[in-house]
Coordinates of N, CA and C in Angstrom, one line a residue:
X1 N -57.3 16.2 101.4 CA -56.1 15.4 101.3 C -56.5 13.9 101.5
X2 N -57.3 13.9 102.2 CA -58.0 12.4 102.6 C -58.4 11.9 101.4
X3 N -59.2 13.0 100.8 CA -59.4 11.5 99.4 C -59.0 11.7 97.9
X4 N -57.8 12.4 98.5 CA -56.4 12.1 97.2 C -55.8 11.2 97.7
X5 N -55.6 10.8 98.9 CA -55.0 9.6 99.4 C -56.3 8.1 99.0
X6 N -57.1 8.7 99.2 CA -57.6 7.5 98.8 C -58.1 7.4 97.1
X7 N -57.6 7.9 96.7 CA -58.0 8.0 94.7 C -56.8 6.8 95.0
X8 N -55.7 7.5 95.3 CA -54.8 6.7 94.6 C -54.2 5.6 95.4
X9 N -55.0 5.1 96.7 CA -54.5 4.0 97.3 C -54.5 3.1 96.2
X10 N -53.5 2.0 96.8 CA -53.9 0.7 95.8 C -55.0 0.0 96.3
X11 N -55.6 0.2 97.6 CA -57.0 -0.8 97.7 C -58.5 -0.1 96.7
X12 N -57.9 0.7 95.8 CA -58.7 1.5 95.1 C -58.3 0.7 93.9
X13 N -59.7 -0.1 93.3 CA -59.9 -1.0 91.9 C -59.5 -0.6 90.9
X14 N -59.7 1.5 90.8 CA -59.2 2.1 89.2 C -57.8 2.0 89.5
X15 N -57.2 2.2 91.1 CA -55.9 2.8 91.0 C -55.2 1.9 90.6
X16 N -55.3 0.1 91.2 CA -54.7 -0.5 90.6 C -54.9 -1.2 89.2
X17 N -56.0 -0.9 88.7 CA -55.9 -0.9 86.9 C -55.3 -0.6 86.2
X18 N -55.2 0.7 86.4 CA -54.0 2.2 85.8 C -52.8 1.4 86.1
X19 N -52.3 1.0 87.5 CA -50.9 0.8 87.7 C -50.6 -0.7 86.9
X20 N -51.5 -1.7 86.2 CA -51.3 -2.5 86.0 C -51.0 -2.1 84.5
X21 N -52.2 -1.7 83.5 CA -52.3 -1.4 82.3 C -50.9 -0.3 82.3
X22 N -50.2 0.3 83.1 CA -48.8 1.1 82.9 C -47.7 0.4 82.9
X23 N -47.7 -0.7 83.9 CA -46.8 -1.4 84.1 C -46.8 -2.2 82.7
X24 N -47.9 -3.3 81.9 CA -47.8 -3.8 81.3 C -47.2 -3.1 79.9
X25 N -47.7 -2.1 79.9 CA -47.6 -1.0 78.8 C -45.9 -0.8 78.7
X26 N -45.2 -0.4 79.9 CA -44.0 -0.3 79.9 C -42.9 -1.3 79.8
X27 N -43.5 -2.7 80.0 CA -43.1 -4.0 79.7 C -43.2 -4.4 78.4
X28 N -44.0 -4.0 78.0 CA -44.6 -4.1 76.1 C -43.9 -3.2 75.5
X29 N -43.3 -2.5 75.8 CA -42.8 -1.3 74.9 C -40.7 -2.0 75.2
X30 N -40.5 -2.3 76.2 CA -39.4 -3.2 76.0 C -39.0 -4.3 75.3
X31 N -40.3 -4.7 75.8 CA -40.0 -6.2 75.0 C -39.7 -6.4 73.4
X32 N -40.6 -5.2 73.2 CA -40.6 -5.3 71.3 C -40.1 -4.1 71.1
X33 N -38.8 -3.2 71.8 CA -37.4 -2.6 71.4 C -36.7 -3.7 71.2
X34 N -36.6 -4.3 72.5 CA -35.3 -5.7 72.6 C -35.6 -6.4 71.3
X35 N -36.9 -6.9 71.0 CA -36.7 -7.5 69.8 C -36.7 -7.0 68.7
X36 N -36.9 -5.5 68.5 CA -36.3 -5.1 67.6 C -34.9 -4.7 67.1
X37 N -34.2 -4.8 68.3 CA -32.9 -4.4 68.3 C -32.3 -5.6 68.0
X38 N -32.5 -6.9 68.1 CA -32.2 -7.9 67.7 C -32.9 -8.6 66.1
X39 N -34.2 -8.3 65.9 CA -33.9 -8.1 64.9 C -33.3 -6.9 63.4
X40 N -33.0 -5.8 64.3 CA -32.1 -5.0 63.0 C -30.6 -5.8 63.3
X41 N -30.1 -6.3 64.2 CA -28.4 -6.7 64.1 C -28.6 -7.7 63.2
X42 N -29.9 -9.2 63.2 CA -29.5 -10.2 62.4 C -29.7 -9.5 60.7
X43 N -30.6 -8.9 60.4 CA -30.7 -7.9 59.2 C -29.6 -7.3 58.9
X44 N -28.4 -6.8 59.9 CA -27.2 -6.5 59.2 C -26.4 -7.6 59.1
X45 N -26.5 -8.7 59.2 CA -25.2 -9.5 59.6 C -25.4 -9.8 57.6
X46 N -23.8 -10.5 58.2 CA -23.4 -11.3 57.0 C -24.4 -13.0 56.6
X47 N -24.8 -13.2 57.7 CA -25.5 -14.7 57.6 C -27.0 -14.2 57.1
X48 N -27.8 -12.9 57.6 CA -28.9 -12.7 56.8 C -28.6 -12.7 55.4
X49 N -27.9 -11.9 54.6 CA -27.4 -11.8 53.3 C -27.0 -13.0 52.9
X50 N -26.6 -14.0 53.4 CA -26.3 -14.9 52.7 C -27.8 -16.3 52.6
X51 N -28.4 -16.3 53.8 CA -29.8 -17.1 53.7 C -30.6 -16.3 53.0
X52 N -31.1 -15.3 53.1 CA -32.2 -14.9 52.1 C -31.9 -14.2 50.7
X53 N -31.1 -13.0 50.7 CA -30.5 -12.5 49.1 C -29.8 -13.3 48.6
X54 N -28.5 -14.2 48.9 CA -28.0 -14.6 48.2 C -28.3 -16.4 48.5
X55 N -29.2 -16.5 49.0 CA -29.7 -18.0 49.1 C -30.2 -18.5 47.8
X56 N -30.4 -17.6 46.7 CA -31.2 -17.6 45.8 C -29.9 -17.9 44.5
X57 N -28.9 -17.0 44.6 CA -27.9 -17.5 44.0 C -26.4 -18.0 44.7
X58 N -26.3 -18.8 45.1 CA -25.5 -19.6 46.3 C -24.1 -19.4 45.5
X59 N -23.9 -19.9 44.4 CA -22.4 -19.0 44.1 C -21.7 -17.6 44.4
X60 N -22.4 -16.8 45.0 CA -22.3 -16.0 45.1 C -21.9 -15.2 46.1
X61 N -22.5 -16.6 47.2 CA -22.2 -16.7 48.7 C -21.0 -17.2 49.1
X62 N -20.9 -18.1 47.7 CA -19.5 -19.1 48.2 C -18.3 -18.2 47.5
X63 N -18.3 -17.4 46.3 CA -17.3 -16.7 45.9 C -16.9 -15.6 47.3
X64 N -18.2 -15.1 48.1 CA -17.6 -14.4 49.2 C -17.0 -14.6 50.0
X65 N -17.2 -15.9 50.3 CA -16.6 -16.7 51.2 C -14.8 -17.0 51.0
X66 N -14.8 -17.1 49.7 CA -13.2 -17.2 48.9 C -12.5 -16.1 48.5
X67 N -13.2 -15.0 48.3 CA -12.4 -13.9 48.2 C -11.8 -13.2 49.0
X68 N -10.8 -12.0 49.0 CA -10.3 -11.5 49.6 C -10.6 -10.8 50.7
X69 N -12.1 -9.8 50.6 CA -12.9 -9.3 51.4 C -14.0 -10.2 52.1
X70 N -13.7 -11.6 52.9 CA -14.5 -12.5 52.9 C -14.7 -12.0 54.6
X71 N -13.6 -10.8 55.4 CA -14.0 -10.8 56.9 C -14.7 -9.2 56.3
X72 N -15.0 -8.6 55.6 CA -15.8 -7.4 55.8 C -17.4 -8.2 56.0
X73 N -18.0 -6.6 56.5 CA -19.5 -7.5 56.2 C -20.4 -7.1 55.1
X74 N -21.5 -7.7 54.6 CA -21.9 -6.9 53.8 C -22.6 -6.0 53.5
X75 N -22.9 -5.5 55.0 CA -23.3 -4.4 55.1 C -22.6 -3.0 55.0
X76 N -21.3 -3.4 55.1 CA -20.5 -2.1 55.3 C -20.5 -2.0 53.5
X77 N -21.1 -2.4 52.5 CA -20.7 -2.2 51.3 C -22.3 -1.8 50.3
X78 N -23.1 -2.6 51.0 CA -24.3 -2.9 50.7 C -25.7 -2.0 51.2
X79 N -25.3 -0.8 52.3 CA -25.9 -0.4 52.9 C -25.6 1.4 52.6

């Protein structure tokens, strides 16, 4: 028992390696959910569709902007 307690003290160099490279691990694996979750919402929005696909032909943006379906998004049609 004595030196399972001491494997995994933290005044043990591997033990706190492991707990660092997990921690960090488990911070990295957040960080780039969160930003993927924000980058799939701006990919659905209406303002992606309009800077990159239809940036190209800007009438196109502006006709949606004046037509009737101008509060749908265009993902709900496009997707």
């Amino acid at each position: 028992m004595a030196r399972l307690r001491e494997a995994f003290s933290l005044k043990n160099p591997v033990t706190r390696r492991a707990l660092f490279i997990g921690v960090a691990f488990v911070l990295g694996f957040i960080v780039v959910g969160v930003i993927s979750i924000q980058v799939w919402g701006y990919s659905n929005s209406s303002a992606f569709c309009a800077n990159t696909c239809h940036d190209v032909h800007p009438e196109e943006s502006a006709a949606y902007k004046d037509s009737y379906h101008a509060n749908v998004k265009c993902t709900e049609c496009h997707m």
